[in-house]
Amino acid sequence: EVQLVESGGGLVQPGGSLRLSCAASGFTFSSYSMNWVRQAPGKGLEWVSYISSSSSTIYYADSVKGRFTISRDNAKNSLYLQMNSLRDEDTAVYYCARDMGGTAMVIFDYWGQGTLVTVSS
Amino acid sequence: DIQMTQSPSSLSASVGDRVTITCQASQDISNYLNWYQQKPGKAPKLLIYDASNLETGVPSRFSGSGSGTDFTFTISSLQPEDIATYYCQQYDNLPSTFGGGTKVEIK
């Protein structure tokens, strides 16, 4: 069974940093591209970042470019999101999501349960 | 960025009704369109990919159609467990963008 479990969320002050983790199991993690998607409280979904299976290709939404860094450790079956210079508008539930695979990108076939990041003074 | 306009933003229907949600892209996205279901407090779930392909294990009462800029998502016979918010998502261009969501309730 595919499982994605996020951790690392919490309360942080504006300008602060946080590192999210996503532990994957039930599939060959090193064969799949991965993503982070966020959802502000009571709002819709926003794609944040993409990383290919080998980490050779990385993309970010403009709203986080230069502040967030996506990475992965295939030996540990883990995905990460380093978030720096956090702003109030980064407050959201952050989901890790697996790419379906094949030639298409950013079709999210499995999602974690999410971890809440709250940016507030 | 490609804007995805979803309508209606909410709807109320009776069990057994046919429910239709539309999604319009601000430019041609071919068939690079997915539909997700999100129940309260839960992560989204992929229902339809490439505009009309049913994800494995998803009931056949869910369907999708369309190409270019106009897409439709249909629940042929609404069930109580279908109460959720539904989102379309384009992946023709990055950033991938989502529609604003349609909240489906039981009348």
mmCIF file with all atom_site columns, C-alpha atoms in Angstrom:
data_model
loop_
_atom_site.group_PDB
_atom_site.id
_atom_site.type_symbol
_atom_site.label_atom_id
_atom_site.label_alt_id
_atom_site.label_comp_id
_atom_site.label_asym_id
_atom_site.label_entity_id
_atom_site.label_seq_id
_atom_site.pdbx_PDB_ins_code
_atom_site.Cartn_x
_atom_site.Cartn_y
_atom_site.Cartn_z
_atom_site.occupancy
_atom_site.B_iso_or_equiv
_atom_site.pdbx_formal_charge
_atom_site.auth_seq_id
_atom_site.auth_comp_id
_atom_site.auth_asym_id
_atom_site.auth_atom_id
_atom_site.pdbx_PDB_model_num
ATOM 1   C CA . GLU A 1 1   ? 0.000   0.000  0.000   1.00 0.00 ? 1   GLU A CA 1
ATOM 2   C CA . VAL A 1 2   ? 1.345   3.392  -0.995  1.00 0.00 ? 2   VAL A CA 1
ATOM 3   C CA . GLN A 1 3   ? 1.835   5.668  2.008   1.00 0.00 ? 3   GLN A CA 1
ATOM 4   C CA . LEU A 1 4   ? 3.094   9.221  2.233   1.00 0.00 ? 4   LEU A CA 1
ATOM 5   C CA . VAL A 1 5   ? 3.520   10.699 5.707   1.00 0.00 ? 5   VAL A CA 1
ATOM 6   C CA . GLU A 1 6   ? 4.440   14.356 6.147   1.00 0.00 ? 6   GLU A CA 1
ATOM 7   C CA . SER A 1 7   ? 6.019   15.845 9.249   1.00 0.00 ? 7   SER A CA 1
ATOM 8   C CA . GLY A 1 8   ? 7.764   18.995 10.386  1.00 0.00 ? 8   GLY A CA 1
ATOM 9   C CA . GLY A 1 9   ? 4.925   21.481 10.353  1.00 0.00 ? 9   GLY A CA 1
ATOM 10  C CA . GLY A 1 10  ? 4.266   23.903 13.167  1.00 0.00 ? 10  GLY A CA 1
ATOM 11  C CA . LEU A 1 11  ? 4.127   27.521 14.247  1.00 0.00 ? 11  LEU A CA 1
ATOM 12  C CA . VAL A 1 12  ? 6.910   29.805 13.032  1.00 0.00 ? 12  VAL A CA 1
ATOM 13  C CA . GLN A 1 13  ? 7.401   33.557 13.083  1.00 0.00 ? 13  GLN A CA 1
ATOM 14  C CA . PRO A 1 14  ? 7.506   35.596 9.882   1.00 0.00 ? 14  PRO A CA 1
ATOM 15  C CA . GLY A 1 15  ? 11.013  35.462 8.448   1.00 0.00 ? 15  GLY A CA 1
ATOM 16  C CA . GLY A 1 16  ? 11.672  32.112 10.072  1.00 0.00 ? 16  GLY A CA 1
ATOM 17  C CA . SER A 1 17  ? 12.498  28.721 8.607   1.00 0.00 ? 17  SER A CA 1
ATOM 18  C CA . LEU A 1 18  ? 11.006  25.262 8.681   1.00 0.00 ? 18  LEU A CA 1
ATOM 19  C CA . ARG A 1 19  ? 11.887  21.937 7.062   1.00 0.00 ? 19  ARG A CA 1
ATOM 20  C CA . LEU A 1 20  ? 9.130   19.572 6.030   1.00 0.00 ? 20  LEU A CA 1
ATOM 21  C CA . SER A 1 21  ? 9.689   15.875 5.463   1.00 0.00 ? 21  SER A CA 1
ATOM 22  C CA . CYS A 1 22  ? 7.646   13.240 3.660   1.00 0.00 ? 22  CYS A CA 1
ATOM 23  C CA . ALA A 1 23  ? 8.335   9.569  4.323   1.00 0.00 ? 23  ALA A CA 1
ATOM 24  C CA . ALA A 1 24  ? 7.296   7.287  1.475   1.00 0.00 ? 24  ALA A CA 1
ATOM 25  C CA . SER A 1 25  ? 6.565   3.573  1.567   1.00 0.00 ? 25  SER A CA 1
ATOM 26  C CA . GLY A 1 26  ? 4.782   0.899  -0.416  1.00 0.00 ? 26  GLY A CA 1
ATOM 27  C CA . PHE A 1 27  ? 6.347   1.753  -3.780  1.00 0.00 ? 27  PHE A CA 1
ATOM 28  C CA . THR A 1 28  ? 9.759   2.208  -5.404  1.00 0.00 ? 28  THR A CA 1
ATOM 29  C CA . PHE A 1 29  ? 10.327  5.808  -4.332  1.00 0.00 ? 29  PHE A CA 1
ATOM 30  C CA . SER A 1 30  ? 13.380  6.297  -6.552  1.00 0.00 ? 30  SER A CA 1
ATOM 31  C CA . SER A 1 31  ? 11.265  5.673  -9.676  1.00 0.00 ? 31  SER A CA 1
ATOM 32  C CA . TYR A 1 32  ? 8.760   8.477  -9.151  1.00 0.00 ? 32  TYR A CA 1
ATOM 33  C CA . SER A 1 33  ? 8.790   12.231 -9.359  1.00 0.00 ? 33  SER A CA 1
ATOM 34  C CA . MET A 1 34  ? 7.348   14.001 -6.337  1.00 0.00 ? 34  MET A CA 1
ATOM 35  C CA . ASN A 1 35  ? 5.652   17.292 -5.544  1.00 0.00 ? 35  ASN A CA 1
ATOM 36  C CA . TRP A 1 36  ? 4.585   19.600 -2.760  1.00 0.00 ? 36  TRP A CA 1
ATOM 37  C CA . VAL A 1 37  ? 1.093   21.091 -2.937  1.00 0.00 ? 37  VAL A CA 1
ATOM 38  C CA . ARG A 1 38  ? -0.358  23.458 -0.344  1.00 0.00 ? 38  ARG A CA 1
ATOM 39  C CA . GLN A 1 39  ? -3.774  24.612 0.757   1.00 0.00 ? 39  GLN A CA 1
ATOM 40  C CA . ALA A 1 40  ? -4.330  27.753 2.797   1.00 0.00 ? 40  ALA A CA 1
ATOM 41  C CA . PRO A 1 41  ? -7.068  27.464 5.447   1.00 0.00 ? 41  PRO A CA 1
ATOM 42  C CA . GLY A 1 42  ? -10.467 27.399 3.755   1.00 0.00 ? 42  GLY A CA 1
ATOM 43  C CA . LYS A 1 43  ? -8.907  27.971 0.327   1.00 0.00 ? 43  LYS A CA 1
ATOM 44  C CA . GLY A 1 44  ? -8.087  26.003 -2.792  1.00 0.00 ? 44  GLY A CA 1
ATOM 45  C CA . LEU A 1 45  ? -5.054  24.017 -3.859  1.00 0.00 ? 45  LEU A CA 1
ATOM 46  C CA . GLU A 1 46  ? -1.741  25.496 -4.989  1.00 0.00 ? 46  GLU A CA 1
ATOM 47  C CA . TRP A 1 47  ? 1.100   23.530 -6.554  1.00 0.00 ? 47  TRP A CA 1
ATOM 48  C CA . VAL A 1 48  ? 4.391   24.506 -4.883  1.00 0.00 ? 48  VAL A CA 1
ATOM 49  C CA . SER A 1 49  ? 7.274   22.445 -6.248  1.00 0.00 ? 49  SER A CA 1
ATOM 50  C CA . TYR A 1 50  ? 8.292   19.426 -8.359  1.00 0.00 ? 50  TYR A CA 1
ATOM 51  C CA . ILE A 1 51  ? 11.362  17.195 -8.258  1.00 0.00 ? 51  ILE A CA 1
ATOM 52  C CA . SER A 1 52  ? 12.141  14.434 -10.703 1.00 0.00 ? 52  SER A CA 1
ATOM 53  C CA . SER A 1 53  ? 13.049  10.921 -9.605  1.00 0.00 ? 53  SER A CA 1
ATOM 54  C CA . SER A 1 54  ? 16.803  11.551 -9.866  1.00 0.00 ? 54  SER A CA 1
ATOM 55  C CA . SER A 1 55  ? 16.603  15.185 -8.622  1.00 0.00 ? 55  SER A CA 1
ATOM 56  C CA . SER A 1 56  ? 17.895  16.334 -12.015 1.00 0.00 ? 56  SER A CA 1
ATOM 57  C CA . THR A 1 57  ? 14.824  18.478 -12.714 1.00 0.00 ? 57  THR A CA 1
ATOM 58  C CA . ILE A 1 58  ? 13.279  20.857 -10.197 1.00 0.00 ? 58  ILE A CA 1
ATOM 59  C CA . TYR A 1 59  ? 10.548  23.460 -10.569 1.00 0.00 ? 59  TYR A CA 1
ATOM 60  C CA . TYR A 1 60  ? 8.992   25.977 -8.201  1.00 0.00 ? 60  TYR A CA 1
ATOM 61  C CA . ALA A 1 61  ? 5.934   28.185 -8.167  1.00 0.00 ? 61  ALA A CA 1
ATOM 62  C CA . ASP A 1 62  ? 6.878   31.848 -8.483  1.00 0.00 ? 62  ASP A CA 1
ATOM 63  C CA . SER A 1 63  ? 5.384   32.496 -5.034  1.00 0.00 ? 63  SER A CA 1
ATOM 64  C CA . VAL A 1 64  ? 8.106   30.393 -3.346  1.00 0.00 ? 64  VAL A CA 1
ATOM 65  C CA . LYS A 1 65  ? 11.013  30.614 -5.781  1.00 0.00 ? 65  LYS A CA 1
ATOM 66  C CA . GLY A 1 66  ? 14.209  31.715 -4.031  1.00 0.00 ? 66  GLY A CA 1
ATOM 67  C CA . ARG A 1 67  ? 12.796  30.946 -0.583  1.00 0.00 ? 67  ARG A CA 1
ATOM 68  C CA . PHE A 1 68  ? 11.891  27.241 -0.713  1.00 0.00 ? 68  PHE A CA 1
ATOM 69  C CA . THR A 1 69  ? 14.140  24.318 -1.681  1.00 0.00 ? 69  THR A CA 1
ATOM 70  C CA . ILE A 1 70  ? 12.843  20.878 -2.594  1.00 0.00 ? 70  ILE A CA 1
ATOM 71  C CA . SER A 1 71  ? 15.111  17.843 -2.236  1.00 0.00 ? 71  SER A CA 1
ATOM 72  C CA . ARG A 1 72  ? 14.931  14.098 -1.824  1.00 0.00 ? 72  ARG A CA 1
ATOM 73  C CA . ASP A 1 73  ? 16.983  11.214 -0.469  1.00 0.00 ? 73  ASP A CA 1
ATOM 74  C CA . ASN A 1 74  ? 16.157  8.079  -2.429  1.00 0.00 ? 74  ASN A CA 1
ATOM 75  C CA . ALA A 1 75  ? 18.177  5.924  -0.033  1.00 0.00 ? 75  ALA A CA 1
ATOM 76  C CA . LYS A 1 76  ? 15.905  7.065  2.789   1.00 0.00 ? 76  LYS A CA 1
ATOM 77  C CA . ASN A 1 77  ? 12.677  7.119  0.716   1.00 0.00 ? 77  ASN A CA 1
ATOM 78  C CA . SER A 1 78  ? 12.163  10.705 1.782   1.00 0.00 ? 78  SER A CA 1
ATOM 79  C CA . LEU A 1 79  ? 11.149  14.019 0.271   1.00 0.00 ? 79  LEU A CA 1
ATOM 80  C CA . TYR A 1 80  ? 11.927  17.389 1.847   1.00 0.00 ? 80  TYR A CA 1
ATOM 81  C CA . LEU A 1 81  ? 10.915  21.019 1.605   1.00 0.00 ? 81  LEU A CA 1
ATOM 82  C CA . GLN A 1 82  ? 13.207  23.589 3.180   1.00 0.00 ? 82  GLN A CA 1
ATOM 83  C CA . MET A 1 83  ? 11.219  26.772 3.712   1.00 0.00 ? 83  MET A CA 1
ATOM 84  C CA . ASN A 1 84  ? 13.082  30.006 4.480   1.00 0.00 ? 84  ASN A CA 1
ATOM 85  C CA . SER A 1 85  ? 11.980  33.633 4.821   1.00 0.00 ? 85  SER A CA 1
ATOM 86  C CA . LEU A 1 86  ? 8.478   32.491 5.656   1.00 0.00 ? 86  LEU A CA 1
ATOM 87  C CA . ARG A 1 87  ? 5.587   34.908 5.207   1.00 0.00 ? 87  ARG A CA 1
ATOM 88  C CA . ASP A 1 88  ? 2.066   35.057 6.587   1.00 0.00 ? 88  ASP A CA 1
ATOM 89  C CA . GLU A 1 89  ? 0.762   33.941 3.191   1.00 0.00 ? 89  GLU A CA 1
ATOM 90  C CA . ASP A 1 90  ? 2.723   30.682 3.435   1.00 0.00 ? 90  ASP A CA 1
ATOM 91  C CA . THR A 1 91  ? 0.326   29.510 6.150   1.00 0.00 ? 91  THR A CA 1
ATOM 92  C CA . ALA A 1 92  ? -1.227  26.331 4.773   1.00 0.00 ? 92  ALA A CA 1
ATOM 93  C CA . VAL A 1 93  ? -1.494  22.588 4.963   1.00 0.00 ? 93  VAL A CA 1
ATOM 94  C CA . TYR A 1 94  ? 1.392   21.201 2.938   1.00 0.00 ? 94  TYR A CA 1
ATOM 95  C CA . TYR A 1 95  ? 0.869   17.921 1.111   1.00 0.00 ? 95  TYR A CA 1
ATOM 96  C CA . CYS A 1 96  ? 3.455   15.752 -0.544  1.00 0.00 ? 96  CYS A CA 1
ATOM 97  C CA . ALA A 1 97  ? 2.054   14.140 -3.654  1.00 0.00 ? 97  ALA A CA 1
ATOM 98  C CA . ARG A 1 98  ? 3.394   11.460 -5.947  1.00 0.00 ? 98  ARG A CA 1
ATOM 99  C CA . ASP A 1 99  ? 3.475   11.944 -9.698  1.00 0.00 ? 99  ASP A CA 1
ATOM 100 C CA . MET A 1 100 ? 1.531   9.284  -11.555 1.00 0.00 ? 100 MET A CA 1
ATOM 101 C CA . GLY A 1 101 ? 4.526   8.518  -13.703 1.00 0.00 ? 101 GLY A CA 1
ATOM 102 C CA . GLY A 1 102 ? 5.108   8.035  -17.393 1.00 0.00 ? 102 GLY A CA 1
ATOM 103 C CA . THR A 1 103 ? 5.727   11.041 -19.580 1.00 0.00 ? 103 THR A CA 1
ATOM 104 C CA . ALA A 1 104 ? 3.251   13.339 -17.893 1.00 0.00 ? 104 ALA A CA 1
ATOM 105 C CA . MET A 1 105 ? 4.194   15.544 -14.981 1.00 0.00 ? 105 MET A CA 1
ATOM 106 C CA . VAL A 1 106 ? 2.148   16.745 -12.034 1.00 0.00 ? 106 VAL A CA 1
ATOM 107 C CA . ILE A 1 107 ? -0.700  14.257 -12.103 1.00 0.00 ? 107 ILE A CA 1
ATOM 108 C CA . PHE A 1 108 ? -0.971  13.534 -8.394  1.00 0.00 ? 108 PHE A CA 1
ATOM 109 C CA . ASP A 1 109 ? -2.089  9.948  -7.869  1.00 0.00 ? 109 ASP A CA 1
ATOM 110 C CA . TYR A 1 110 ? -1.221  9.629  -4.173  1.00 0.00 ? 110 TYR A CA 1
ATOM 111 C CA . TRP A 1 111 ? -1.216  12.275 -1.449  1.00 0.00 ? 111 TRP A CA 1
ATOM 112 C CA . GLY A 1 112 ? -0.062  12.383 2.140   1.00 0.00 ? 112 GLY A CA 1
ATOM 113 C CA . GLN A 1 113 ? -2.351  13.492 4.963   1.00 0.00 ? 113 GLN A CA 1
ATOM 114 C CA . GLY A 1 114 ? -0.715  16.921 5.092   1.00 0.00 ? 114 GLY A CA 1
ATOM 115 C CA . THR A 1 115 ? 1.164   18.920 7.695   1.00 0.00 ? 115 THR A CA 1
ATOM 116 C CA . LEU A 1 116 ? 0.044   22.372 8.869   1.00 0.00 ? 116 LEU A CA 1
ATOM 117 C CA . VAL A 1 117 ? 2.448   25.282 8.716   1.00 0.00 ? 117 VAL A CA 1
ATOM 118 C CA . THR A 1 118 ? 1.358   28.426 10.532  1.00 0.00 ? 118 THR A CA 1
ATOM 119 C CA . VAL A 1 119 ? 3.348   31.618 10.054  1.00 0.00 ? 119 VAL A CA 1
ATOM 120 C CA . SER A 1 120 ? 2.428   34.144 12.698  1.00 0.00 ? 120 SER A CA 1
ATOM 121 C CA . SER A 1 121 ? 3.991   36.430 15.252  1.00 0.00 ? 121 SER A CA 1
ATOM 122 C CA . ASP B 2 1   ? -0.101  31.396 -15.784 1.00 0.00 ? 1   ASP B CA 1
ATOM 123 C CA . ILE B 2 2   ? -3.134  29.489 -17.051 1.00 0.00 ? 2   ILE B CA 1
ATOM 124 C CA . GLN B 2 3   ? -6.298  30.433 -15.178 1.00 0.00 ? 3   GLN B CA 1
ATOM 125 C CA . MET B 2 4   ? -8.840  27.703 -14.455 1.00 0.00 ? 4   MET B CA 1
ATOM 126 C CA . THR B 2 5   ? -12.413 28.899 -13.952 1.00 0.00 ? 5   THR B CA 1
ATOM 127 C CA . GLN B 2 6   ? -14.631 26.337 -12.294 1.00 0.00 ? 6   GLN B CA 1
ATOM 128 C CA . SER B 2 7   ? -18.399 26.584 -11.933 1.00 0.00 ? 7   SER B CA 1
ATOM 129 C CA . PRO B 2 8   ? -20.536 26.526 -10.005 1.00 0.00 ? 8   PRO B CA 1
ATOM 130 C CA . SER B 2 9   ? -18.653 27.236 -6.784  1.00 0.00 ? 9   SER B CA 1
ATOM 131 C CA . SER B 2 10  ? -21.245 25.214 -4.898  1.00 0.00 ? 10  SER B CA 1
ATOM 132 C CA . LEU B 2 11  ? -24.306 23.150 -5.626  1.00 0.00 ? 11  LEU B CA 1
ATOM 133 C CA . SER B 2 12  ? -26.968 21.222 -3.776  1.00 0.00 ? 12  SER B CA 1
ATOM 134 C CA . ALA B 2 13  ? -28.550 18.145 -5.308  1.00 0.00 ? 13  ALA B CA 1
ATOM 135 C CA . SER B 2 14  ? -30.608 15.140 -4.276  1.00 0.00 ? 14  SER B CA 1
ATOM 136 C CA . VAL B 2 15  ? -29.352 11.581 -4.004  1.00 0.00 ? 15  VAL B CA 1
ATOM 137 C CA . GLY B 2 16  ? -29.614 10.016 -7.445  1.00 0.00 ? 16  GLY B CA 1
ATOM 138 C CA . ASP B 2 17  ? -29.371 13.317 -9.327  1.00 0.00 ? 17  ASP B CA 1
ATOM 139 C CA . ARG B 2 18  ? -26.998 13.891 -12.187 1.00 0.00 ? 18  ARG B CA 1
ATOM 140 C CA . VAL B 2 19  ? -24.409 16.514 -11.217 1.00 0.00 ? 19  VAL B CA 1
ATOM 141 C CA . THR B 2 20  ? -22.303 18.468 -13.697 1.00 0.00 ? 20  THR B CA 1
ATOM 142 C CA . ILE B 2 21  ? -19.334 20.741 -12.999 1.00 0.00 ? 21  ILE B CA 1
ATOM 143 C CA . THR B 2 22  ? -17.548 22.762 -15.645 1.00 0.00 ? 22  THR B CA 1
ATOM 144 C CA . CYS B 2 23  ? -13.976 23.989 -15.852 1.00 0.00 ? 23  CYS B CA 1
ATOM 145 C CA . GLN B 2 24  ? -12.723 26.519 -18.384 1.00 0.00 ? 24  GLN B CA 1
ATOM 146 C CA . ALA B 2 25  ? -9.060  27.163 -19.115 1.00 0.00 ? 25  ALA B CA 1
ATOM 147 C CA . SER B 2 26  ? -7.765  30.595 -20.100 1.00 0.00 ? 26  SER B CA 1
ATOM 148 C CA . GLN B 2 27  ? -5.950  29.005 -23.053 1.00 0.00 ? 27  GLN B CA 1
ATOM 149 C CA . ASP B 2 28  ? -5.877  25.727 -24.957 1.00 0.00 ? 28  ASP B CA 1
ATOM 150 C CA . ILE B 2 29  ? -4.630  22.944 -22.686 1.00 0.00 ? 29  ILE B CA 1
ATOM 151 C CA . SER B 2 30  ? -5.466  20.021 -25.003 1.00 0.00 ? 30  SER B CA 1
ATOM 152 C CA . ASN B 2 31  ? -6.594  17.213 -22.683 1.00 0.00 ? 31  ASN B CA 1
ATOM 153 C CA . TYR B 2 32  ? -4.117  17.957 -19.875 1.00 0.00 ? 32  TYR B CA 1
ATOM 154 C CA . LEU B 2 33  ? -6.825  18.218 -17.260 1.00 0.00 ? 33  LEU B CA 1
ATOM 155 C CA . ASN B 2 34  ? -7.415  16.265 -14.054 1.00 0.00 ? 34  ASN B CA 1
ATOM 156 C CA . TRP B 2 35  ? -10.249 16.130 -11.518 1.00 0.00 ? 35  TRP B CA 1
ATOM 157 C CA . TYR B 2 36  ? -9.831  15.589 -7.774  1.00 0.00 ? 36  TYR B CA 1
ATOM 158 C CA . GLN B 2 37  ? -12.246 14.975 -4.914  1.00 0.00 ? 37  GLN B CA 1
ATOM 159 C CA . GLN B 2 38  ? -11.504 16.372 -1.461  1.00 0.00 ? 38  GLN B CA 1
ATOM 160 C CA . LYS B 2 39  ? -13.575 15.403 1.549   1.00 0.00 ? 39  LYS B CA 1
ATOM 161 C CA . PRO B 2 40  ? -13.475 17.628 4.657   1.00 0.00 ? 40  PRO B CA 1
ATOM 162 C CA . GLY B 2 41  ? -10.239 17.280 6.585   1.00 0.00 ? 41  GLY B CA 1
ATOM 163 C CA . LYS B 2 42  ? -8.785  14.854 4.049   1.00 0.00 ? 42  LYS B CA 1
ATOM 164 C CA . ALA B 2 43  ? -6.252  14.987 1.259   1.00 0.00 ? 43  ALA B CA 1
ATOM 165 C CA . PRO B 2 44  ? -7.466  15.277 -2.322  1.00 0.00 ? 44  PRO B CA 1
ATOM 166 C CA . LYS B 2 45  ? -8.019  12.097 -4.318  1.00 0.00 ? 45  LYS B CA 1
ATOM 167 C CA . LEU B 2 46  ? -7.445  11.733 -8.050  1.00 0.00 ? 46  LEU B CA 1
ATOM 168 C CA . LEU B 2 47  ? -10.632 10.729 -9.879  1.00 0.00 ? 47  LEU B CA 1
ATOM 169 C CA . ILE B 2 48  ? -10.078 11.562 -13.568 1.00 0.00 ? 48  ILE B CA 1
ATOM 170 C CA . TYR B 2 49  ? -6.847  12.218 -15.474 1.00 0.00 ? 49  TYR B CA 1
ATOM 171 C CA . ASP B 2 50  ? -6.219  13.350 -19.039 1.00 0.00 ? 50  ASP B CA 1
ATOM 172 C CA . ALA B 2 51  ? -9.739  14.822 -19.085 1.00 0.00 ? 51  ALA B CA 1
ATOM 173 C CA . SER B 2 52  ? -11.596 11.536 -19.403 1.00 0.00 ? 52  SER B CA 1
ATOM 174 C CA . ASN B 2 53  ? -9.603  8.631  -17.979 1.00 0.00 ? 53  ASN B CA 1
ATOM 175 C CA . LEU B 2 54  ? -11.028 7.108  -14.818 1.00 0.00 ? 54  LEU B CA 1
ATOM 176 C CA . GLU B 2 55  ? -8.408  6.416  -12.164 1.00 0.00 ? 55  GLU B CA 1
ATOM 177 C CA . THR B 2 56  ? -8.220  2.790  -11.028 1.00 0.00 ? 56  THR B CA 1
ATOM 178 C CA . GLY B 2 57  ? -10.753 1.965  -8.335  1.00 0.00 ? 57  GLY B CA 1
ATOM 179 C CA . VAL B 2 58  ? -12.915 5.047  -8.896  1.00 0.00 ? 58  VAL B CA 1
ATOM 180 C CA . PRO B 2 59  ? -16.638 4.283  -9.340  1.00 0.00 ? 59  PRO B CA 1
ATOM 181 C CA . SER B 2 60  ? -17.941 4.486  -12.886 1.00 0.00 ? 60  SER B CA 1
ATOM 182 C CA . ARG B 2 61  ? -20.587 7.071  -11.935 1.00 0.00 ? 61  ARG B CA 1
ATOM 183 C CA . PHE B 2 62  ? -17.769 9.619  -12.208 1.00 0.00 ? 62  PHE B CA 1
ATOM 184 C CA . SER B 2 63  ? -16.785 10.765 -15.689 1.00 0.00 ? 63  SER B CA 1
ATOM 185 C CA . GLY B 2 64  ? -15.014 13.592 -17.458 1.00 0.00 ? 64  GLY B CA 1
ATOM 186 C CA . SER B 2 65  ? -14.998 15.028 -20.940 1.00 0.00 ? 65  SER B CA 1
ATOM 187 C CA . GLY B 2 66  ? -13.711 17.938 -22.983 1.00 0.00 ? 66  GLY B CA 1
ATOM 188 C CA . SER B 2 67  ? -10.596 19.253 -24.646 1.00 0.00 ? 67  SER B CA 1
ATOM 189 C CA . GLY B 2 68  ? -9.050  22.579 -25.510 1.00 0.00 ? 68  GLY B CA 1
ATOM 190 C CA . THR B 2 69  ? -10.503 25.089 -23.083 1.00 0.00 ? 69  THR B CA 1
ATOM 191 C CA . ASP B 2 70  ? -13.807 23.595 -21.952 1.00 0.00 ? 70  ASP B CA 1
ATOM 192 C CA . PHE B 2 71  ? -14.185 20.569 -19.706 1.00 0.00 ? 71  PHE B CA 1
ATOM 193 C CA . THR B 2 72  ? -17.008 18.832 -17.872 1.00 0.00 ? 72  THR B CA 1
ATOM 194 C CA . PHE B 2 73  ? -17.056 16.563 -14.834 1.00 0.00 ? 73  PHE B CA 1
ATOM 195 C CA . THR B 2 74  ? -20.182 14.493 -14.190 1.00 0.00 ? 74  THR B CA 1
ATOM 196 C CA . ILE B 2 75  ? -21.525 12.373 -11.373 1.00 0.00 ? 75  ILE B CA 1
ATOM 197 C CA . SER B 2 76  ? -24.244 10.312 -13.056 1.00 0.00 ? 76  SER B CA 1
ATOM 198 C CA . SER B 2 77  ? -26.113 9.442  -9.861  1.00 0.00 ? 77  SER B CA 1
ATOM 199 C CA . LEU B 2 78  ? -25.133 11.394 -6.755  1.00 0.00 ? 78  LEU B CA 1
ATOM 200 C CA . GLN B 2 79  ? -24.474 9.281  -3.667  1.00 0.00 ? 79  GLN B CA 1
ATOM 201 C CA . PRO B 2 80  ? -24.227 10.452 -0.031  1.00 0.00 ? 80  PRO B CA 1
ATOM 202 C CA . GLU B 2 81  ? -20.513 9.580  0.023   1.00 0.00 ? 81  GLU B CA 1
ATOM 203 C CA . ASP B 2 82  ? -19.895 11.985 -2.868  1.00 0.00 ? 82  ASP B CA 1
ATOM 204 C CA . ILE B 2 83  ? -20.260 14.998 -0.570  1.00 0.00 ? 83  ILE B CA 1
ATOM 205 C CA . ALA B 2 84  ? -16.980 16.799 -1.115  1.00 0.00 ? 84  ALA B CA 1
ATOM 206 C CA . THR B 2 85  ? -15.263 19.632 -2.911  1.00 0.00 ? 85  THR B CA 1
ATOM 207 C CA . TYR B 2 86  ? -14.133 18.896 -6.454  1.00 0.00 ? 86  TYR B CA 1
ATOM 208 C CA . TYR B 2 87  ? -11.178 20.566 -8.170  1.00 0.00 ? 87  TYR B CA 1
ATOM 209 C CA . CYS B 2 88  ? -9.984  20.626 -11.748 1.00 0.00 ? 88  CYS B CA 1
ATOM 210 C CA . GLN B 2 89  ? -6.248  20.959 -12.447 1.00 0.00 ? 89  GLN B CA 1
ATOM 211 C CA . GLN B 2 90  ? -4.377  21.748 -15.637 1.00 0.00 ? 90  GLN B CA 1
ATOM 212 C CA . TYR B 2 91  ? -0.901  20.396 -16.269 1.00 0.00 ? 91  TYR B CA 1
ATOM 213 C CA . ASP B 2 92  ? -0.279  21.621 -19.797 1.00 0.00 ? 92  ASP B CA 1
ATOM 214 C CA . ASN B 2 93  ? 2.083   24.303 -18.518 1.00 0.00 ? 93  ASN B CA 1
ATOM 215 C CA . LEU B 2 94  ? 3.892   24.920 -15.266 1.00 0.00 ? 94  LEU B CA 1
ATOM 216 C CA . PRO B 2 95  ? 2.862   26.271 -12.898 1.00 0.00 ? 95  PRO B CA 1
ATOM 217 C CA . SER B 2 96  ? 0.158   23.662 -12.768 1.00 0.00 ? 96  SER B CA 1
ATOM 218 C CA . THR B 2 97  ? -2.996  25.445 -11.622 1.00 0.00 ? 97  THR B CA 1
ATOM 219 C CA . PHE B 2 98  ? -6.248  24.409 -10.018 1.00 0.00 ? 98  PHE B CA 1
ATOM 220 C CA . GLY B 2 99  ? -9.776  25.650 -10.356 1.00 0.00 ? 99  GLY B CA 1
ATOM 221 C CA . GLY B 2 100 ? -11.377 27.308 -7.352  1.00 0.00 ? 100 GLY B CA 1
ATOM 222 C CA . GLY B 2 101 ? -13.349 24.214 -6.408  1.00 0.00 ? 101 GLY B CA 1
ATOM 223 C CA . THR B 2 102 ? -16.995 23.155 -6.383  1.00 0.00 ? 102 THR B CA 1
ATOM 224 C CA . LYS B 2 103 ? -18.566 22.197 -3.084  1.00 0.00 ? 103 LYS B CA 1
ATOM 225 C CA . VAL B 2 104 ? -21.225 19.510 -3.577  1.00 0.00 ? 104 VAL B CA 1
ATOM 226 C CA . GLU B 2 105 ? -23.889 19.087 -0.924  1.00 0.00 ? 105 GLU B CA 1
ATOM 227 C CA . ILE B 2 106 ? -26.956 16.913 -0.535  1.00 0.00 ? 106 ILE B CA 1
ATOM 228 C CA . LYS B 2 107 ? -30.320 18.648 -0.750  1.00 0.00 ? 107 LYS B CA 1
#
